[in-house]
């Protein structure tokens, strides 16, 4: 296992304010990045904004602004969101930066050198909303009888001189690449879709336009602007120093994973590895496509007016609660529905009644009955050993799940230990032992505290504030809040004074009942 880990989000179009979908992808990456850091890896986590192309040019014109001014403003919304969501990215790339223009022109030259670029003219359908070309056979009639793309985006007929990339020549090499790297595309069902798409035959790809200006000029022919997807995908290598092979960050390439929504899988799993192989650069190790969020059963769209603002979610439910819900509710890779009811159910059952209650019962009992100091364990019973075994076994289960991006499964394993610990405290009943067998009570409390230490450290990737608040209450030193300290080696020391306990996850109470 390499000790480096490079993870990326898509770079988001700066045509509009960020919504829950954008927050979701970056959140998943943030949880994975934090997990890998806590597991001792050297992580590089990249996010950013996609600022060129017709879609952004049009949004700027609609706002009555110059593209650069407009993108400066909207890119700031994405940075603000990242701060509010407590994302831990190492770099935030904007495709209008000089380093990126240089890298995009460098990859163009590399493709040209390999003989994969030729000049011709393009006549076909283009959807500005998707920044994508579509074949006639992919189109259907929209509600007003006009042609629409499979995504629902309107299309327009485009006819102009264009440079092409010889994608058709890469079909067999791509199929071989997928066969040799069976986990390159996850989840499995998505991989099958991509493989059958490539098997059905690839057309050469138009990679330049002459009908608008907002983009990276083709280096050898400045009348042409590079296709925004070739420019955008290149961000993943720009950030690690391309084309400078001596750049200190180049050691991170190839990326371990690009996390994307299912809408843009084809660009990442077909075009991108073909561009890279043609340019003589290793393809990334994995592309993971997650599913689509709906709002109370409805597609999220501006025209329906049901966009979910992540900042509002944080204000209503709390930051770590929102982070936890989004990653726990839906198997990563599947589509999911956001509903207030589901959010409240998760917060109350698993956070408030689950870990919150467990921590509160254990810590306030220690505060009252052990003079606020960690008690010493005596001989361990089978039940104690089983409890500790479950807590200490959690890291390897979560690691296995995270290695294939089963974030929901990692959280499910974590919740299982919470449930088990609540059963353990009920069965061992320290409140009874206090009178009948105080030494045994101390052992039970120590086992619970040690279990809480594991639960606190292992929830840090998803709920960093709450996890740290729990570890503060167990007096775990900052340096010990890493996976290497889990297990027996980093066990809590008896006699350590603990601060006064404080609730970590309050119950969510509906506004009406609060008032009543
Ligand atoms: O496609 N549910 O940018 P974009 C889940 N610039 N995820 C969602 C979502 C939803 N309802 N809506 C959006 C682009 N997303 C290009 C990418 S990468 C080199 C260039 C997320 O602003 C999801 O990750 O349209 C999706 O892939 C991404 O936002 C699209 O963002």
Short mmCIF file of C-alpha atoms and ligand atoms in Angstrom, two decimals:
data_model
loop_
_atom_site.label_atom_id
_atom_site.label_comp_id
_atom_site.label_asym_id
_atom_site.label_seq_id
_atom_site.Cartn_x
_atom_site.Cartn_y
_atom_site.Cartn_z
CA UNK A 1 0.00 0.00 0.00
CA UNK A 2 1.39 3.37 -1.04
CA UNK A 3 1.50 5.87 1.80
CA UNK A 4 0.31 8.66 -0.52
CA UNK A 5 -3.26 9.32 -1.43
CA UNK A 6 -4.52 11.75 -4.05
CA UNK A 7 -8.29 12.37 -4.15
CA UNK A 8 -10.27 14.85 -6.23
CA UNK A 9 -13.79 16.22 -6.53
CA UNK A 10 -15.23 17.37 -9.84
CA UNK A 11 -14.54 21.05 -10.43
CA UNK A 12 -17.91 22.75 -10.35
CA UNK A 13 -19.31 25.11 -12.94
CA UNK A 14 -19.49 28.61 -11.60
CA UNK A 15 -22.76 29.33 -13.35
CA UNK A 16 -24.76 29.36 -10.13
CA UNK A 17 -24.75 29.03 -6.35
CA UNK A 18 -23.65 25.67 -4.96
CA UNK A 19 -26.36 23.28 -3.75
CA UNK A 20 -26.60 20.02 -1.85
CA UNK A 21 -25.31 17.97 -4.80
CA UNK A 22 -22.05 19.90 -4.93
CA UNK A 23 -21.71 19.77 -1.16
CA UNK A 24 -22.31 16.01 -1.24
CA UNK A 25 -19.49 15.06 -3.59
CA UNK A 26 -16.94 17.20 -1.79
CA UNK A 27 -18.19 15.95 1.58
CA UNK A 28 -17.65 12.33 0.54
CA UNK A 29 -14.13 13.21 -0.60
CA UNK A 30 -13.50 15.10 2.64
CA UNK A 31 -14.50 12.08 4.73
CA UNK A 32 -12.26 9.80 2.66
CA UNK A 33 -9.36 12.29 2.80
CA UNK A 34 -9.67 12.67 6.57
CA UNK A 35 -9.88 8.90 7.00
CA UNK A 36 -6.69 8.38 4.99
CA UNK A 37 -4.85 11.13 6.92
CA UNK A 38 -5.88 9.60 10.25
CA UNK A 39 -4.68 6.28 8.89
CA UNK A 40 -1.20 7.74 8.39
CA UNK A 41 -1.28 8.47 4.66
CA UNK A 42 0.17 11.60 3.05
CA UNK A 43 -2.97 13.00 1.44
CA UNK A 44 -3.52 15.52 -1.32
CA UNK A 45 -7.18 16.50 -1.60
CA UNK A 46 -8.18 18.75 -4.49
CA UNK A 47 -11.38 20.61 -5.28
CA UNK A 48 -12.14 23.71 -7.32
CA UNK A 49 -14.17 25.40 -10.01
CA UNK A 50 -14.64 24.95 -13.75
CA UNK A 51 -14.80 28.47 -15.09
CA UNK A 52 -14.57 28.31 -18.88
CA UNK A 53 -16.99 27.40 -21.62
CA UNK A 54 -20.23 28.56 -23.10
CA UNK A 55 -22.33 27.72 -20.08
CA UNK A 56 -20.35 30.03 -17.80
CA UNK A 57 -20.01 32.67 -20.51
CA UNK A 58 -23.78 32.69 -20.89
CA UNK A 59 -24.41 32.83 -17.11
CA UNK A 60 -22.08 35.85 -16.89
CA UNK A 61 -23.88 37.57 -19.77
CA UNK A 62 -27.24 36.87 -18.09
CA UNK A 63 -25.91 38.48 -14.90
CA UNK A 64 -24.70 41.47 -16.96
CA UNK A 65 -21.11 40.89 -15.93
CA UNK A 66 -17.75 40.20 -17.57
CA UNK A 67 -16.89 36.48 -17.35
CA UNK A 68 -13.85 36.97 -15.13
CA UNK A 69 -15.68 39.21 -12.66
CA UNK A 70 -18.59 36.81 -12.61
CA UNK A 71 -16.44 33.75 -12.04
CA UNK A 72 -14.53 35.53 -9.27
CA UNK A 73 -17.80 36.12 -7.49
CA UNK A 74 -19.32 32.67 -7.95
CA UNK A 75 -16.07 30.80 -7.20
CA UNK A 76 -16.09 32.60 -3.84
CA UNK A 77 -19.47 30.98 -3.03
CA UNK A 78 -17.85 27.58 -3.46
CA UNK A 79 -14.98 28.56 -1.18
CA UNK A 80 -17.45 29.84 1.42
CA UNK A 81 -19.38 26.59 1.24
CA UNK A 82 -16.18 24.60 1.73
CA UNK A 83 -15.48 26.59 4.88
CA UNK A 84 -19.01 26.19 6.22
CA UNK A 85 -18.92 22.43 5.58
CA UNK A 86 -15.50 22.12 7.29
CA UNK A 87 -13.84 20.64 4.19
CA UNK A 88 -10.15 19.89 4.52
CA UNK A 89 -8.98 20.25 0.90
CA UNK A 90 -5.31 20.96 0.30
CA UNK A 91 -5.84 23.03 -2.84
CA UNK A 92 -8.69 24.83 -4.56
CA UNK A 93 -8.06 25.12 -8.28
CA UNK A 94 -9.73 27.58 -10.65
CA UNK A 95 -9.41 26.85 -14.35
CA UNK A 96 -8.88 30.55 -15.10
CA UNK A 97 -5.56 30.47 -13.25
CA UNK A 98 -2.42 30.83 -15.32
CA UNK A 99 -0.97 27.51 -14.09
CA UNK A 100 -4.01 25.79 -15.52
CA UNK A 101 -4.01 27.55 -18.88
CA UNK A 102 -0.37 26.50 -19.24
CA UNK A 103 -1.10 22.87 -18.31
CA UNK A 104 -4.08 22.68 -20.70
CA UNK A 105 -1.97 23.97 -23.56
CA UNK A 106 0.77 21.52 -22.63
CA UNK A 107 -1.54 18.51 -22.76
CA UNK A 108 -2.89 19.73 -26.11
CA UNK A 109 0.65 19.77 -27.48
CA UNK A 110 1.28 16.28 -26.11
CA UNK A 111 -1.85 14.94 -27.85
CA UNK A 112 -0.82 16.68 -31.04
CA UNK A 113 2.64 15.16 -30.81
CA UNK A 114 1.21 11.69 -30.46
CA UNK A 115 -0.69 12.21 -33.73
CA UNK A 116 -4.13 12.00 -32.15
CA UNK A 117 -5.35 15.48 -33.17
CA UNK A 118 -6.57 16.48 -36.65
CA UNK A 119 -8.46 19.45 -38.10
CA UNK A 120 -11.86 18.93 -39.72
CA UNK A 121 -15.26 20.47 -39.35
CA UNK A 122 -18.01 19.55 -36.94
CA UNK A 123 -21.73 19.40 -37.65
CA UNK A 124 -23.84 18.06 -34.81
CA UNK A 125 -25.90 18.62 -31.70
CA UNK A 126 -24.52 20.36 -28.63
CA UNK A 127 -26.08 20.94 -25.21
CA UNK A 128 -24.61 24.00 -23.55
CA UNK A 129 -26.04 22.99 -20.18
CA UNK A 130 -24.05 19.73 -20.24
CA UNK A 131 -21.22 21.13 -22.38
CA UNK A 132 -21.58 17.89 -24.35
CA UNK A 133 -22.08 16.68 -27.91
CA UNK A 134 -24.87 14.23 -28.65
CA UNK A 135 -25.61 11.92 -31.56
CA UNK A 136 -28.97 12.21 -33.32
CA UNK A 137 -30.03 8.79 -32.00
CA UNK A 138 -29.57 9.89 -28.36
CA UNK A 139 -32.07 12.74 -28.66
CA UNK A 140 -35.78 12.74 -27.87
CA UNK A 141 -38.55 15.32 -28.21
CA UNK A 142 -38.99 17.62 -25.19
CA UNK A 143 -42.33 18.90 -23.84
CA UNK A 144 -42.37 21.73 -26.40
CA UNK A 145 -41.48 19.39 -29.28
CA UNK A 146 -37.87 20.63 -29.42
CA UNK A 147 -35.06 18.09 -29.29
CA UNK A 148 -33.52 17.36 -25.90
CA UNK A 149 -30.51 15.39 -24.65
CA UNK A 150 -30.89 12.31 -22.39
CA UNK A 151 -30.17 14.65 -19.44
CA UNK A 152 -33.16 16.82 -20.42
CA UNK A 153 -30.91 19.66 -21.60
CA UNK A 154 -31.92 21.53 -24.76
CA UNK A 155 -29.59 21.00 -27.74
CA UNK A 156 -28.57 23.27 -30.59
CA UNK A 157 -27.12 22.50 -34.01
CA UNK A 158 -23.45 23.44 -34.27
CA UNK A 159 -21.47 23.61 -37.47
CA UNK A 160 -17.93 24.94 -37.49
CA UNK A 161 -14.29 24.07 -38.08
CA UNK A 162 -13.02 21.93 -35.25
CA UNK A 163 -10.03 19.94 -34.12
CA UNK A 164 -10.77 16.32 -33.32
CA UNK A 165 -9.22 13.81 -30.96
CA UNK A 166 -8.95 10.30 -32.43
CA UNK A 167 -10.99 8.68 -29.72
CA UNK A 168 -12.07 5.87 -32.06
CA UNK A 169 -8.48 4.68 -32.17
CA UNK A 170 -8.50 4.20 -28.40
CA UNK A 171 -11.44 1.81 -28.14
CA UNK A 172 -9.45 -1.43 -27.83
CA UNK A 173 -6.83 0.07 -25.56
CA UNK A 174 -9.56 1.39 -23.27
CA UNK A 175 -11.29 -2.00 -23.15
CA UNK A 176 -7.99 -3.64 -22.31
CA UNK A 177 -7.36 -1.02 -19.64
CA UNK A 178 -10.77 -1.74 -18.02
CA UNK A 179 -10.12 -5.48 -18.19
CA UNK A 180 -6.67 -5.12 -16.63
CA UNK A 181 -8.00 -2.79 -13.91
CA UNK A 182 -11.30 -4.30 -12.82
CA UNK A 183 -11.81 -1.75 -10.05
CA UNK A 184 -10.99 1.30 -12.17
CA UNK A 185 -14.69 2.17 -12.33
CA UNK A 186 -16.86 1.69 -9.25
CA UNK A 187 -19.59 0.84 -8.45
CA UNK A 188 -19.64 -2.34 -10.54
CA UNK A 189 -22.96 -1.51 -12.26
CA UNK A 190 -21.51 1.74 -13.57
CA UNK A 191 -18.45 -0.07 -14.83
CA UNK A 192 -20.65 -2.35 -16.92
CA UNK A 193 -22.42 0.66 -18.44
CA UNK A 194 -19.13 2.24 -19.46
CA UNK A 195 -17.72 -0.98 -20.88
CA UNK A 196 -20.79 -1.54 -23.03
CA UNK A 197 -20.73 2.09 -24.18
CA UNK A 198 -17.12 1.73 -25.31
CA UNK A 199 -17.79 -1.67 -26.87
CA UNK A 200 -20.59 -0.19 -28.94
CA UNK A 201 -18.00 1.95 -30.76
CA UNK A 202 -16.37 5.31 -30.14
CA UNK A 203 -16.54 8.34 -32.42
CA UNK A 204 -13.76 10.86 -32.67
CA UNK A 205 -14.33 13.75 -30.32
CA UNK A 206 -14.56 17.41 -31.28
CA UNK A 207 -12.10 19.19 -28.96
CA UNK A 208 -12.16 22.79 -30.14
CA UNK A 209 -14.72 25.48 -30.93
CA UNK A 210 -14.49 28.72 -32.88
CA UNK A 211 -17.88 30.24 -32.06
CA UNK A 212 -17.06 31.66 -28.63
CA UNK A 213 -14.03 33.03 -26.83
CA UNK A 214 -14.25 32.19 -23.11
CA UNK A 215 -11.70 29.45 -22.73
CA UNK A 216 -8.13 28.31 -23.31
CA UNK A 217 -6.83 29.10 -26.81
CA UNK A 218 -5.49 26.17 -28.82
CA UNK A 219 -1.72 26.77 -28.72
CA UNK A 220 -1.03 26.32 -32.43
CA UNK A 221 -4.21 27.99 -33.72
CA UNK A 222 -5.61 30.74 -31.54
CA UNK A 223 -8.87 31.06 -33.48
CA UNK A 224 -9.87 27.86 -31.71
CA UNK A 225 -10.83 27.55 -28.07
CA UNK A 226 -10.20 24.20 -26.40
CA UNK A 227 -13.29 22.12 -25.63
CA UNK A 228 -14.15 22.93 -22.03
CA UNK A 229 -14.04 19.27 -20.94
CA UNK A 230 -10.47 18.78 -22.16
CA UNK A 231 -9.54 21.94 -20.27
CA UNK A 232 -11.55 20.92 -17.17
CA UNK A 233 -10.26 17.34 -16.86
CA UNK A 234 -6.70 18.62 -17.06
CA UNK A 235 -7.17 20.35 -13.70
CA UNK A 236 -6.37 17.07 -11.96
CA UNK A 237 -2.81 17.15 -13.29
CA UNK A 238 -2.38 20.94 -13.23
CA UNK A 239 -2.74 20.88 -9.46
CA UNK A 240 0.14 18.43 -9.06
CA UNK A 241 2.44 20.41 -11.30
CA UNK A 242 1.92 19.18 -14.88
CA UNK A 243 3.86 19.53 -17.19
CA UNK A 244 6.74 19.86 -14.73
CA UNK A 245 7.76 16.30 -13.88
CA UNK A 246 10.11 17.72 -11.22
CA UNK A 247 7.28 19.49 -9.41
CA UNK A 248 7.21 18.43 -5.72
CA UNK A 249 3.55 17.38 -5.98
CA UNK A 250 3.96 15.30 -9.14
CA UNK A 251 4.71 12.32 -6.86
CA UNK A 252 0.95 12.19 -6.16
CA UNK A 253 0.12 11.29 -9.76
CA UNK A 254 -1.61 9.01 -10.75
CA UNK A 255 -4.52 10.04 -8.55
CA UNK A 256 -5.93 7.33 -6.34
CA UNK A 257 -9.47 8.39 -7.04
CA UNK A 258 -11.64 10.88 -8.87
CA UNK A 259 -15.05 11.02 -7.18
CA UNK A 260 -17.79 12.25 -9.53
CA UNK A 261 -21.55 12.20 -9.95
CA UNK A 262 -22.95 9.60 -12.34
CA UNK A 263 -23.79 12.38 -14.82
CA UNK A 264 -20.15 12.93 -15.68
CA UNK A 265 -18.79 9.41 -15.52
CA UNK A 266 -18.29 9.08 -19.27
CA UNK A 267 -15.97 12.09 -19.37
CA UNK A 268 -13.86 10.67 -16.55
CA UNK A 269 -13.87 6.99 -17.41
CA UNK A 270 -13.63 7.18 -21.21
CA UNK A 271 -12.26 10.50 -22.47
CA UNK A 272 -9.87 11.21 -19.61
CA UNK A 273 -7.91 7.92 -19.62
CA UNK A 274 -7.74 8.12 -23.44
CA UNK A 275 -6.35 11.69 -23.29
CA UNK A 276 -3.85 10.70 -20.64
CA UNK A 277 -2.64 7.54 -22.35
CA UNK A 278 -2.29 9.47 -25.60
CA UNK A 279 -0.24 12.13 -23.81
CA UNK A 280 1.96 9.44 -22.26
CA UNK A 281 0.64 9.98 -18.74
CA UNK A 282 -0.61 7.20 -16.45
CA UNK A 283 -4.42 7.16 -15.99
CA UNK A 284 -5.89 7.58 -12.49
CA UNK A 285 -6.37 4.45 -10.40
CA UNK A 286 -10.09 4.81 -9.88
CA UNK A 287 -13.19 6.75 -10.88
CA UNK A 288 -16.09 6.41 -8.47
CA UNK A 289 -19.52 7.60 -9.64
CA UNK A 290 -22.06 8.34 -6.95
CA UNK A 291 -25.82 8.71 -7.36
CA UNK A 292 -28.24 11.56 -7.54
CA UNK A 293 -30.08 13.34 -4.72
CA UNK A 294 -33.72 14.22 -5.01
CA UNK A 295 -35.70 16.47 -2.64
CA UNK A 296 -38.73 14.86 -0.96
CA UNK A 297 -39.02 12.58 -4.00
CA UNK A 298 -38.63 15.30 -6.65
CA UNK A 299 -35.77 16.02 -9.01
CA UNK A 300 -33.80 19.01 -7.70
CA UNK A 301 -33.96 21.89 -10.14
CA UNK A 302 -33.91 25.62 -10.23
CA UNK A 303 -37.14 25.75 -12.22
CA UNK A 304 -38.97 23.69 -9.59
CA UNK A 305 -37.55 26.02 -6.95
CA UNK A 306 -36.60 23.11 -4.69
CA UNK A 307 -32.83 23.52 -4.58
CA UNK A 308 -31.50 22.49 -1.17
CA UNK A 309 -29.07 25.05 0.21
CA UNK A 310 -26.43 23.27 2.29
CA UNK A 311 -25.99 26.37 4.47
CA UNK A 312 -29.64 26.12 5.48
CA UNK A 313 -29.24 22.45 6.34
CA UNK A 314 -26.32 23.29 8.60
CA UNK A 315 -28.32 26.06 10.28
CA UNK A 316 -31.32 23.79 10.82
CA UNK A 317 -29.77 20.46 11.78
CA UNK A 318 -26.16 21.23 12.70
CA UNK A 319 -22.97 20.71 10.73
CA UNK A 320 -21.90 17.25 11.83
CA UNK A 321 -25.50 16.05 11.80
CA UNK A 322 -25.79 17.13 8.15
CA UNK A 323 -22.47 15.54 7.25
CA UNK A 324 -23.43 12.32 8.99
CA UNK A 325 -26.88 12.12 7.43
CA UNK A 326 -25.70 12.64 3.86
CA UNK A 327 -23.10 9.90 4.09
CA UNK A 328 -25.10 7.45 6.20
CA UNK A 329 -28.54 7.67 4.62
CA UNK A 330 -27.74 6.45 1.13
CA UNK A 331 -25.40 3.67 0.02
CA UNK A 332 -22.60 5.56 -1.71
CA UNK A 333 -23.19 5.05 -5.42
CA UNK A 334 -27.01 4.88 -5.19
CA UNK A 335 -29.51 7.66 -5.73
CA UNK A 336 -30.97 9.10 -2.57
CA UNK A 337 -33.83 11.20 -1.39
CA UNK A 338 -33.50 14.06 1.03
CA UNK A 339 -36.40 14.42 3.43
CA UNK A 340 -36.79 16.26 6.69
CA UNK A 341 -38.33 13.15 8.24
CA UNK A 342 -35.40 10.93 7.31
CA UNK A 343 -32.93 13.52 8.60
CA UNK A 344 -34.68 13.84 11.96
CA UNK A 345 -34.99 10.07 12.28
CA UNK A 346 -31.23 9.57 11.78
CA UNK A 347 -30.27 12.40 14.11
CA UNK A 348 -32.50 11.22 16.91
CA UNK A 349 -32.00 7.46 16.62
CA UNK A 350 -28.31 7.18 15.86
CA UNK A 351 -26.74 10.40 17.06
CA UNK A 352 -28.85 11.60 20.02
CA UNK A 353 -30.12 8.25 21.35
CA UNK A 354 -27.15 6.30 20.02
CA UNK A 355 -23.73 7.81 20.59
CA UNK A 356 -25.02 10.87 22.47
CA UNK A 357 -26.82 8.80 25.05
CA UNK A 358 -23.97 6.32 25.39
CA UNK A 359 -21.45 9.09 25.99
CA UNK A 360 -23.70 10.96 28.38
CA UNK A 361 -24.55 7.91 30.47
CA UNK A 362 -20.95 6.75 30.69
CA UNK A 363 -19.30 10.10 31.30
CA UNK A 364 -21.79 11.50 33.77
CA UNK A 365 -21.67 8.23 35.69
CA UNK A 366 -17.87 8.47 35.89
CA UNK A 367 -18.12 12.14 36.92
CA UNK A 368 -20.50 11.33 39.77
CA UNK A 369 -19.19 8.00 40.99
CA UNK A 370 -15.48 7.96 40.27
CA UNK A 371 -14.62 11.50 41.38
CA UNK A 372 -14.32 12.55 37.73
CA UNK A 373 -11.32 10.29 37.12
CA UNK A 374 -11.01 7.36 34.77
CA UNK A 375 -11.49 4.24 36.87
CA UNK A 376 -9.08 1.31 36.75
CA UNK A 377 -10.19 -1.95 35.13
CA UNK A 378 -10.09 -5.17 37.15
CA UNK A 379 -10.24 -8.67 35.66
CA UNK A 380 -12.17 -8.65 32.39
CA UNK A 381 -15.28 -10.80 31.95
CA UNK A 382 -16.23 -12.43 28.65
CA UNK A 383 -18.73 -9.64 28.05
CA UNK A 384 -16.02 -7.01 28.61
CA UNK A 385 -13.67 -8.79 26.24
CA UNK A 386 -16.38 -9.08 23.60
CA UNK A 387 -17.17 -5.36 23.91
CA UNK A 388 -13.52 -4.35 23.64
CA UNK A 389 -13.03 -6.80 20.78
CA UNK A 390 -15.87 -5.14 18.86
CA UNK A 391 -14.46 -1.65 19.46
CA UNK A 392 -10.93 -2.68 18.57
CA UNK A 393 -12.06 -4.61 15.50
CA UNK A 394 -13.90 -1.61 14.09
CA UNK A 395 -10.90 -0.01 12.40
CA UNK A 396 -10.19 -2.97 10.14
CA UNK A 397 -13.86 -3.26 9.15
CA UNK A 398 -14.09 0.45 8.37
CA UNK A 399 -10.80 0.36 6.50
CA UNK A 400 -12.05 -2.43 4.26
CA UNK A 401 -15.24 -0.50 3.52
CA UNK A 402 -13.40 2.78 2.83
CA UNK A 403 -10.98 1.05 0.46
CA UNK A 404 -13.92 0.52 -1.92
CA UNK A 405 -15.72 3.76 -1.01
CA UNK A 406 -18.51 2.05 0.94
CA UNK A 407 -18.87 5.02 3.24
CA UNK A 408 -22.35 3.97 4.32
CA UNK A 409 -21.00 0.55 5.26
CA UNK A 410 -18.18 2.09 7.32
CA UNK A 411 -20.76 4.17 9.18
CA UNK A 412 -23.04 1.15 9.53
CA UNK A 413 -20.20 -0.77 11.21
CA UNK A 414 -19.61 2.18 13.50
CA UNK A 415 -23.31 2.36 14.48
CA UNK A 416 -23.31 -1.39 15.20
CA UNK A 417 -20.66 -0.84 17.86
CA UNK A 418 -22.68 2.07 19.31
CA UNK A 419 -25.75 -0.17 19.54
CA UNK A 420 -23.73 -2.94 21.06
CA UNK A 421 -22.24 -0.60 23.66
CA UNK A 422 -25.69 0.65 24.66
CA UNK A 423 -26.76 -2.99 25.09
CA UNK A 424 -23.63 -3.64 27.13
CA UNK A 425 -24.28 -0.76 29.51
CA UNK A 426 -27.90 -1.89 29.95
CA UNK A 427 -26.87 -5.49 30.60
CA UNK A 428 -24.01 -4.65 32.95
CA UNK A 429 -26.07 -1.94 34.70
CA UNK A 430 -23.29 0.05 36.41
CA UNK A 431 -26.01 1.90 38.39
CA UNK A 432 -26.78 -1.41 40.18
CA UNK A 433 -23.11 -2.40 40.49
CA UNK A 434 -22.45 0.88 42.26
CA UNK A 435 -24.14 -0.63 45.31
CA UNK A 436 -23.46 -4.33 44.84
CA UNK A 437 -19.96 -4.47 43.39
CA UNK A 438 -18.17 -1.09 42.98
CA UNK A 439 -14.94 -2.67 41.69
CA UNK A 440 -16.87 -4.36 38.90
CA UNK A 441 -18.64 -1.05 38.18
CA UNK A 442 -15.24 0.54 37.60
CA UNK A 443 -14.26 -2.17 35.15
CA UNK A 444 -17.49 -1.72 33.18
CA UNK A 445 -17.01 2.05 33.04
CA UNK A 446 -13.45 1.69 31.87
CA UNK A 447 -14.54 -0.69 29.09
CA UNK A 448 -17.19 1.83 28.07
CA UNK A 449 -14.73 4.73 28.09
CA UNK A 450 -12.29 2.73 26.00
CA UNK A 451 -15.10 1.87 23.56
CA UNK A 452 -16.03 5.55 23.37
CA UNK A 453 -12.41 6.42 22.58
CA UNK A 454 -12.56 4.14 19.54
CA UNK A 455 -15.94 5.49 18.48
CA UNK A 456 -14.70 9.08 18.88
CA UNK A 457 -11.55 8.61 16.81
CA UNK A 458 -13.33 6.61 14.11
CA UNK A 459 -16.09 9.18 13.62
CA UNK A 460 -13.57 12.01 13.10
CA UNK A 461 -13.63 11.68 9.27
CA UNK A 462 -17.39 12.25 9.13
CA UNK A 463 -18.14 14.30 12.24
CA UNK A 464 -14.85 15.99 13.15
CA UNK A 465 -16.26 18.51 15.63
CA UNK A 466 -18.39 16.03 17.54
CA UNK A 467 -15.65 13.39 17.50
CA UNK A 468 -13.17 15.87 18.93
CA UNK A 469 -15.68 17.05 21.55
CA UNK A 470 -16.08 13.44 22.68
CA UNK A 471 -12.31 12.88 22.78
CA UNK A 472 -11.88 16.11 24.79
CA UNK A 473 -14.18 14.66 27.41
CA UNK A 474 -12.08 11.49 27.55
CA UNK A 475 -8.93 13.64 27.89
CA UNK A 476 -7.38 12.01 24.81
CA UNK A 477 -4.32 14.04 23.77
CA UNK A 478 -4.40 15.59 20.27
CA UNK A 479 -1.48 13.46 19.13
CA UNK A 480 -3.36 10.32 20.14
CA UNK A 481 -6.35 11.08 17.91
CA UNK A 482 -5.07 8.93 15.06
CA UNK A 483 -5.76 5.36 14.02
CA UNK A 484 -2.29 4.21 14.99
CA UNK A 485 -3.23 4.81 18.63
CA UNK A 486 -6.34 2.62 18.49
CA UNK A 487 -6.24 -0.79 20.10
CA UNK A 488 -4.50 -1.81 23.27
CA UNK A 489 -1.37 0.30 22.76
CA UNK A 490 -3.15 3.64 23.15
CA UNK A 491 -5.57 2.47 25.85
CA UNK A 492 -6.90 5.08 28.30
CA UNK A 493 -4.91 5.42 31.51
CA UNK A 494 -6.79 5.03 34.74
CA UNK A 495 -6.60 7.92 37.15
CA UNK A 496 -6.73 10.53 34.34
CA UNK A 497 -8.93 13.47 35.38
CA UNK A 498 -11.80 14.07 32.97
CA UNK A 499 -13.46 17.41 32.27
CA UNK A 500 -17.14 17.90 33.13
CA UNK A 501 -19.30 15.95 30.64
CA UNK A 502 -21.28 17.84 28.01
CA UNK A 503 -23.87 16.54 25.55
CA UNK A 504 -22.50 16.00 22.04
CA UNK A 505 -25.62 15.38 19.94
CA UNK A 506 -28.86 16.96 21.19
CA UNK A 507 -32.20 15.53 20.04
CA UNK A 508 -33.80 17.35 17.15
CA UNK A 509 -37.02 18.89 18.41
CA UNK A 510 -39.56 20.22 15.90
CA UNK A 511 -40.12 23.98 16.11
CA UNK A 512 -43.87 23.67 16.97
CA UNK A 513 -43.28 21.33 19.88
CA UNK A 514 -40.43 23.56 21.11
CA UNK A 515 -42.86 26.46 21.32
CA UNK A 516 -45.63 24.33 22.85
O1 LIG B 1 -20.32 18.78 -14.36
N1 LIG B 1 -27.05 14.90 -6.57
O2 LIG B 1 -19.93 20.61 -12.99
P1 LIG B 1 -21.32 20.77 -12.23
C1 LIG B 1 -25.78 14.52 -6.39
N2 LIG B 1 -17.83 21.26 -14.38
N3 LIG B 1 -24.72 15.17 -6.89
C2 LIG B 1 -24.94 16.26 -7.62
C3 LIG B 1 -26.25 16.74 -7.85
C4 LIG B 1 -27.35 16.00 -7.29
N4 LIG B 1 -28.62 16.35 -7.43
N5 LIG B 1 -26.15 17.85 -8.59
C5 LIG B 1 -24.82 18.08 -8.82
C6 LIG B 1 -19.64 19.72 -13.99
N6 LIG B 1 -24.09 17.11 -8.22
C7 LIG B 1 -18.26 19.92 -14.57
C8 LIG B 1 -17.30 18.93 -13.95
S1 LIG B 1 -14.88 17.85 -13.64
C9 LIG B 1 -13.44 17.84 -14.50
C10 LIG B 1 -15.91 19.00 -14.47
C11 LIG B 1 -22.62 17.02 -8.20
O3 LIG B 1 -21.23 22.06 -11.50
C12 LIG B 1 -22.11 15.73 -8.83
O4 LIG B 1 -20.82 15.47 -8.34
O5 LIG B 1 -22.46 20.54 -13.13
C13 LIG B 1 -21.98 16.13 -10.28
O6 LIG B 1 -21.11 15.27 -11.00
C14 LIG B 1 -21.40 17.51 -10.14
O7 LIG B 1 -22.08 18.07 -8.99
C15 LIG B 1 -21.66 18.36 -11.38
O8 LIG B 1 -21.25 19.64 -11.12
#
